[in-house]
XYZ file of N, CA and C in Angstrom:
390
model
N -10.970 19.875 -9.223
C -11.592 19.742 -10.516
C -10.873 18.658 -11.307
N -11.635 17.859 -12.026
C -11.060 16.773 -12.813
C -10.282 17.329 -14.002
N -9.325 16.548 -14.474
C -8.488 16.986 -15.580
C -8.688 16.041 -16.755
N -8.723 16.608 -17.964
C -8.959 15.824 -19.170
C -7.630 15.444 -19.803
N -7.448 14.153 -20.111
C -6.215 13.651 -20.701
C -6.475 13.094 -22.094
N -7.249 13.792 -22.878
C -7.605 13.292 -24.205
C -6.706 13.829 -25.301
N -7.110 13.541 -26.538
C -6.359 13.973 -27.715
C -6.652 15.439 -27.988
N -5.632 16.205 -28.281
C -5.816 17.617 -28.589
C -6.543 17.760 -29.918
N -7.308 18.816 -30.053
C -8.031 19.070 -31.301
C -7.225 19.947 -32.254
N -5.993 20.225 -31.862
C -5.132 21.041 -32.713
C -3.786 20.378 -32.926
N -3.156 20.713 -34.055
C -1.823 20.220 -34.377
C -0.793 21.054 -33.623
N 0.463 20.598 -33.560
C 1.493 21.417 -32.916
C 1.659 22.791 -33.556
N 1.317 22.901 -34.839
C 1.423 24.190 -35.526
C 0.285 25.136 -35.176
N -0.782 24.593 -34.558
C -1.933 25.416 -34.212
C -3.110 25.192 -35.136
N -2.892 24.473 -36.238
C -3.988 24.200 -37.168
C -4.938 23.177 -36.557
N -6.215 23.246 -36.994
C -7.192 22.296 -36.472
C -7.029 20.940 -37.121
N -7.254 19.870 -36.337
C -7.242 18.521 -36.887
C -8.572 18.242 -37.573
N -8.526 17.387 -38.586
C -9.755 17.062 -39.319
C -10.482 15.914 -38.656
N -11.496 15.405 -39.283
C -12.303 14.326 -38.727
C -11.483 13.103 -38.441
N -11.858 12.217 -37.558
C -13.055 12.247 -36.705
C -12.832 13.020 -35.420
N -11.681 13.587 -35.269
C -11.342 14.248 -34.012
C -12.221 15.465 -33.744
N -12.713 16.108 -34.799
C -13.459 17.347 -34.622
C -14.798 17.121 -33.925
N -15.479 16.053 -34.251
C -16.790 15.825 -33.654
C -16.779 14.750 -32.571
N -15.601 14.245 -32.243
C -15.489 13.231 -31.196
C -15.493 13.928 -29.845
N -16.341 13.509 -28.928
C -16.440 14.138 -27.611
C -15.417 13.590 -26.638
N -15.496 14.073 -25.421
C -14.609 13.594 -24.360
C -15.144 12.269 -23.831
N -14.238 11.338 -23.588
C -14.619 10.032 -23.072
C -14.408 9.994 -21.556
N -15.212 9.179 -20.878
C -15.084 9.056 -19.431
C -13.708 8.511 -19.048
N -13.154 7.651 -19.883
C -11.857 7.054 -19.582
C -10.711 8.054 -19.709
N -10.937 9.192 -20.349
C -9.900 10.202 -20.525
C -9.906 11.262 -19.417
N -10.890 11.187 -18.529
C -10.991 12.184 -17.473
C -10.406 11.608 -16.193
N -9.424 12.290 -15.621
C -8.778 11.810 -14.402
C -9.581 12.260 -13.187
N -9.270 11.671 -12.032
C -9.953 12.047 -10.805
C -9.403 13.384 -10.309
N -10.152 14.010 -9.421
C -9.755 15.320 -8.934
C -8.574 15.210 -7.977
N -7.898 16.322 -7.760
C -6.772 16.373 -6.833
C -7.298 16.250 -5.409
N -6.760 15.301 -4.667
C -7.116 15.113 -3.262
C -5.822 15.022 -2.475
N -5.598 15.933 -1.566
C -4.384 15.936 -0.776
C -4.619 15.262 0.568
N -3.565 14.668 1.114
C -3.620 14.059 2.442
C -3.089 15.067 3.453
N -3.890 15.362 4.466
C -3.529 16.336 5.490
C -3.320 15.648 6.828
N -2.570 16.283 7.719
C -2.462 15.825 9.097
C -3.665 16.370 9.856
N -4.466 15.454 10.420
C -5.663 15.860 11.150
C -6.035 14.769 12.148
N -6.722 15.156 13.220
C -7.131 14.208 14.262
C -8.124 13.179 13.729
N -9.071 13.608 12.898
C -10.115 12.717 12.398
C -9.632 12.002 11.146
N -9.529 10.663 11.237
C -9.070 9.875 10.082
C -10.165 9.843 9.027
N -9.777 10.092 7.783
C -10.752 10.079 6.694
C -10.096 9.523 5.441
N -10.779 8.577 4.785
C -10.307 8.013 3.526
C -11.414 8.141 2.495
N -11.051 7.951 1.239
C -12.038 8.005 0.164
C -11.742 6.878 -0.808
N -12.778 6.155 -1.223
C -12.632 5.020 -2.131
C -13.063 5.462 -3.519
N -12.196 5.245 -4.510
C -12.486 5.593 -5.896
C -12.659 4.316 -6.707
N -13.641 4.301 -7.574
C -13.818 3.177 -8.480
C -13.021 3.451 -9.742
N -12.208 2.484 -10.132
C -11.390 2.616 -11.336
C -11.977 1.751 -12.434
N -11.225 1.561 -13.498
C -11.700 0.753 -14.614
C -11.815 -0.710 -14.210
N -12.768 -1.398 -14.789
C -13.048 -2.819 -14.594
C -13.320 -3.165 -13.134
N -13.882 -2.229 -12.378
C -14.298 -2.506 -11.009
C -13.199 -2.440 -9.968
N -11.976 -2.099 -10.356
C -10.910 -1.959 -9.372
C -11.162 -0.732 -8.502
N -10.597 -0.732 -7.301
C -10.785 0.403 -6.405
C -9.433 0.909 -5.917
N -9.372 2.198 -5.630
C -8.214 2.838 -5.044
C -8.675 3.548 -3.784
N -7.922 3.391 -2.707
C -8.237 4.073 -1.453
C -7.239 5.206 -1.277
N -7.747 6.401 -1.001
C -6.894 7.552 -0.760
C -7.063 8.029 0.669
N -5.965 8.429 1.274
C -6.013 9.029 2.608
C -6.273 10.520 2.427
N -7.300 11.036 3.094
C -7.578 12.465 3.054
C -7.089 13.153 4.336
N -7.319 12.504 5.490
C -6.865 13.056 6.772
C -6.353 11.902 7.626
N -5.224 12.123 8.288
C -4.624 11.089 9.140
C -3.615 11.746 10.060
N -3.477 11.206 11.278
C -2.459 11.725 12.183
C -1.543 10.616 12.710
N -1.740 9.382 12.247
C -0.902 8.266 12.672
C -0.070 7.769 11.483
N 1.124 7.226 11.795
C 2.012 6.725 10.754
C 2.663 5.437 11.248
N 2.854 4.468 10.347
C 3.558 3.228 10.655
C 5.042 3.469 10.410
N 5.838 3.434 11.476
C 7.252 3.789 11.383
C 8.116 2.546 11.582
N 9.059 2.328 10.656
C 10.042 1.247 10.786
C 11.390 1.858 11.119
N 12.103 1.225 12.071
C 13.439 1.707 12.401
C 14.484 0.811 11.735
N 15.753 1.071 12.015
C 16.833 0.350 11.342
C 16.868 -1.130 11.713
N 16.329 -1.503 12.873
C 16.322 -2.912 13.274
C 15.174 -3.687 12.630
N 14.255 -2.995 11.970
C 13.131 -3.655 11.310
C 11.865 -3.656 12.143
N 11.916 -3.091 13.333
C 10.751 -3.019 14.209
C 9.824 -1.903 13.734
N 8.526 -2.210 13.650
C 7.545 -1.237 13.176
C 6.574 -0.910 14.293
N 6.284 0.375 14.451
C 5.290 0.797 15.438
C 4.480 1.950 14.876
N 3.281 2.109 15.442
C 2.357 3.137 14.985
C 2.439 4.322 15.944
N 2.855 5.478 15.416
C 3.029 6.669 16.247
C 2.269 7.842 15.639
N 2.153 8.908 16.425
C 1.407 10.083 15.993
C 2.331 11.102 15.324
N 1.838 11.700 14.243
C 2.565 12.774 13.546
C 2.113 14.111 14.117
N 3.036 15.061 14.211
C 2.659 16.388 14.690
C 2.587 17.398 13.554
N 3.623 17.457 12.711
C 3.584 18.385 11.584
C 4.592 17.981 10.517
N 4.477 18.604 9.346
C 5.385 18.359 8.235
C 6.555 19.321 8.368
N 7.776 18.771 8.320
C 8.980 19.578 8.480
C 9.548 19.980 7.132
N 9.525 19.055 6.172
C 10.140 19.291 4.870
C 9.393 18.485 3.819
N 9.265 19.058 2.619
C 8.620 18.346 1.521
C 9.265 18.790 0.215
N 9.930 17.856 -0.466
C 10.616 18.171 -1.706
C 9.678 18.392 -2.873
N 8.453 17.910 -2.770
C 7.501 18.057 -3.868
C 7.097 19.516 -4.064
N 6.855 20.223 -2.949
C 6.424 21.618 -3.034
C 6.633 22.274 -1.674
N 7.337 23.397 -1.610
C 7.550 24.067 -0.314
C 6.249 24.514 0.351
N 5.216 24.794 -0.431
C 3.938 25.220 0.138
C 3.238 24.093 0.883
N 3.569 22.834 0.577
C 2.970 21.692 1.267
C 3.381 21.656 2.736
N 4.535 22.246 3.071
C 4.992 22.266 4.460
C 4.055 23.137 5.287
N 3.720 24.304 4.791
C 2.830 25.213 5.511
C 1.434 24.636 5.678
N 0.980 23.904 4.658
C -0.381 23.361 4.672
C -0.458 21.973 5.295
N 0.695 21.402 5.746
C 0.762 20.063 6.341
C 0.198 18.991 5.411
N 0.602 19.034 4.138
C 0.171 18.044 3.151
C 1.196 16.919 3.101
N 0.705 15.681 3.122
C 1.558 14.498 3.141
C 1.699 13.921 1.744
N 2.944 13.739 1.299
C 3.240 13.074 0.036
C 4.410 12.128 0.266
N 4.692 11.295 -0.727
C 5.842 10.409 -0.609
C 7.115 11.255 -0.572
N 8.005 10.951 0.354
C 9.246 11.692 0.493
C 9.181 12.843 1.473
N 7.983 13.170 1.959
C 7.853 14.253 2.935
C 8.463 13.819 4.263
N 9.025 14.762 4.990
C 9.611 14.483 6.296
C 8.698 15.081 7.360
N 8.256 14.209 8.296
C 7.325 14.634 9.337
C 7.966 14.471 10.707
N 7.451 15.237 11.662
C 7.930 15.173 13.041
C 7.037 14.223 13.834
N 7.651 13.263 14.545
C 6.917 12.302 15.375
C 7.577 12.195 16.743
N 7.026 11.313 17.587
C 7.596 11.066 18.911
C 8.974 10.418 18.808
N 9.192 9.639 17.750
C 10.470 8.940 17.560
C 11.521 9.804 16.885
N 11.156 10.996 16.460
C 12.060 11.881 15.729
C 11.522 12.144 14.335
N 12.412 12.510 13.444
C 11.997 12.800 12.070
C 11.830 11.506 11.287
N 10.757 11.463 10.488
C 10.408 10.263 9.714
C 10.149 10.674 8.277
N 10.716 9.906 7.316
C 10.465 10.137 5.891
C 9.365 9.199 5.433
N 8.342 9.729 4.765
C 7.219 8.922 4.298
C 7.651 8.141 3.067
N 7.431 6.823 3.111
C 7.825 5.949 2.007
C 6.640 5.469 1.187
N 5.434 5.577 1.722
C 4.252 5.140 0.976
C 3.648 6.332 0.231
N 2.716 6.037 -0.641
C 2.021 7.096 -1.374
C 0.606 7.207 -0.818
N 0.332 8.195 0.036
C -0.980 8.276 0.685
C -2.145 8.381 -0.297
N -1.916 8.955 -1.453
C -2.979 9.073 -2.439
C -3.211 7.812 -3.238
N -2.350 6.817 -3.105
C -2.477 5.581 -3.870
C -2.670 4.361 -2.980
N -1.965 4.314 -1.839
C -1.952 3.109 -1.013
C -3.075 3.082 0.022
N -3.477 4.230 0.514
C -4.491 4.263 1.549
C -3.917 4.128 2.949
N -2.597 4.028 3.070
C -1.924 3.970 4.368
C -0.742 4.923 4.330
N -0.216 5.255 5.513
C 0.967 6.099 5.586
C 2.038 5.334 6.338
N 3.148 5.054 5.661
C 4.278 4.348 6.251
C 5.528 5.194 6.082
N 6.509 4.963 6.952
C 7.743 5.731 6.863
C 8.882 5.061 7.588
N 10.072 5.655 7.440
C 11.276 5.159 8.101
C 11.897 6.308 8.890
N 12.523 5.949 10.006
C 13.180 6.937 10.854
C 14.453 7.404 10.158
N 14.688 8.714 10.172
C 15.896 9.290 9.586
C 16.949 9.370 10.671
N 18.102 8.755 10.441
C 19.218 8.840 11.392
C 19.891 10.184 11.246
N 19.987 10.904 12.338
C 20.556 12.255 12.281
C 21.949 12.315 12.831
């Protein structure tokens, strides 16, 4: 569900604000897009959002591949199996939700995600030296 980021119709004390705020409606520019999480899944799926002035944002909804860079600077595309750790929310580990900073299990070992799947449209990461 979308979230409204507009001006409150009440003061911090709880009193109502006077005009023009009372009869001013919600604006399209004040409504944010809905929450879309990136999951680990076999079928790759993205979604394109139109932003202000015709700009677009691509979000990853489902993906099982990740671009991994190692310490030598070599990058390769490998498959993710599951989420091992996520500092954003412990429940994201159970649901296999990908966010920036999440640690995933791959063929190369554990990888920390460095990109923002909900903003960049790609998933990139670096190998964690253990």
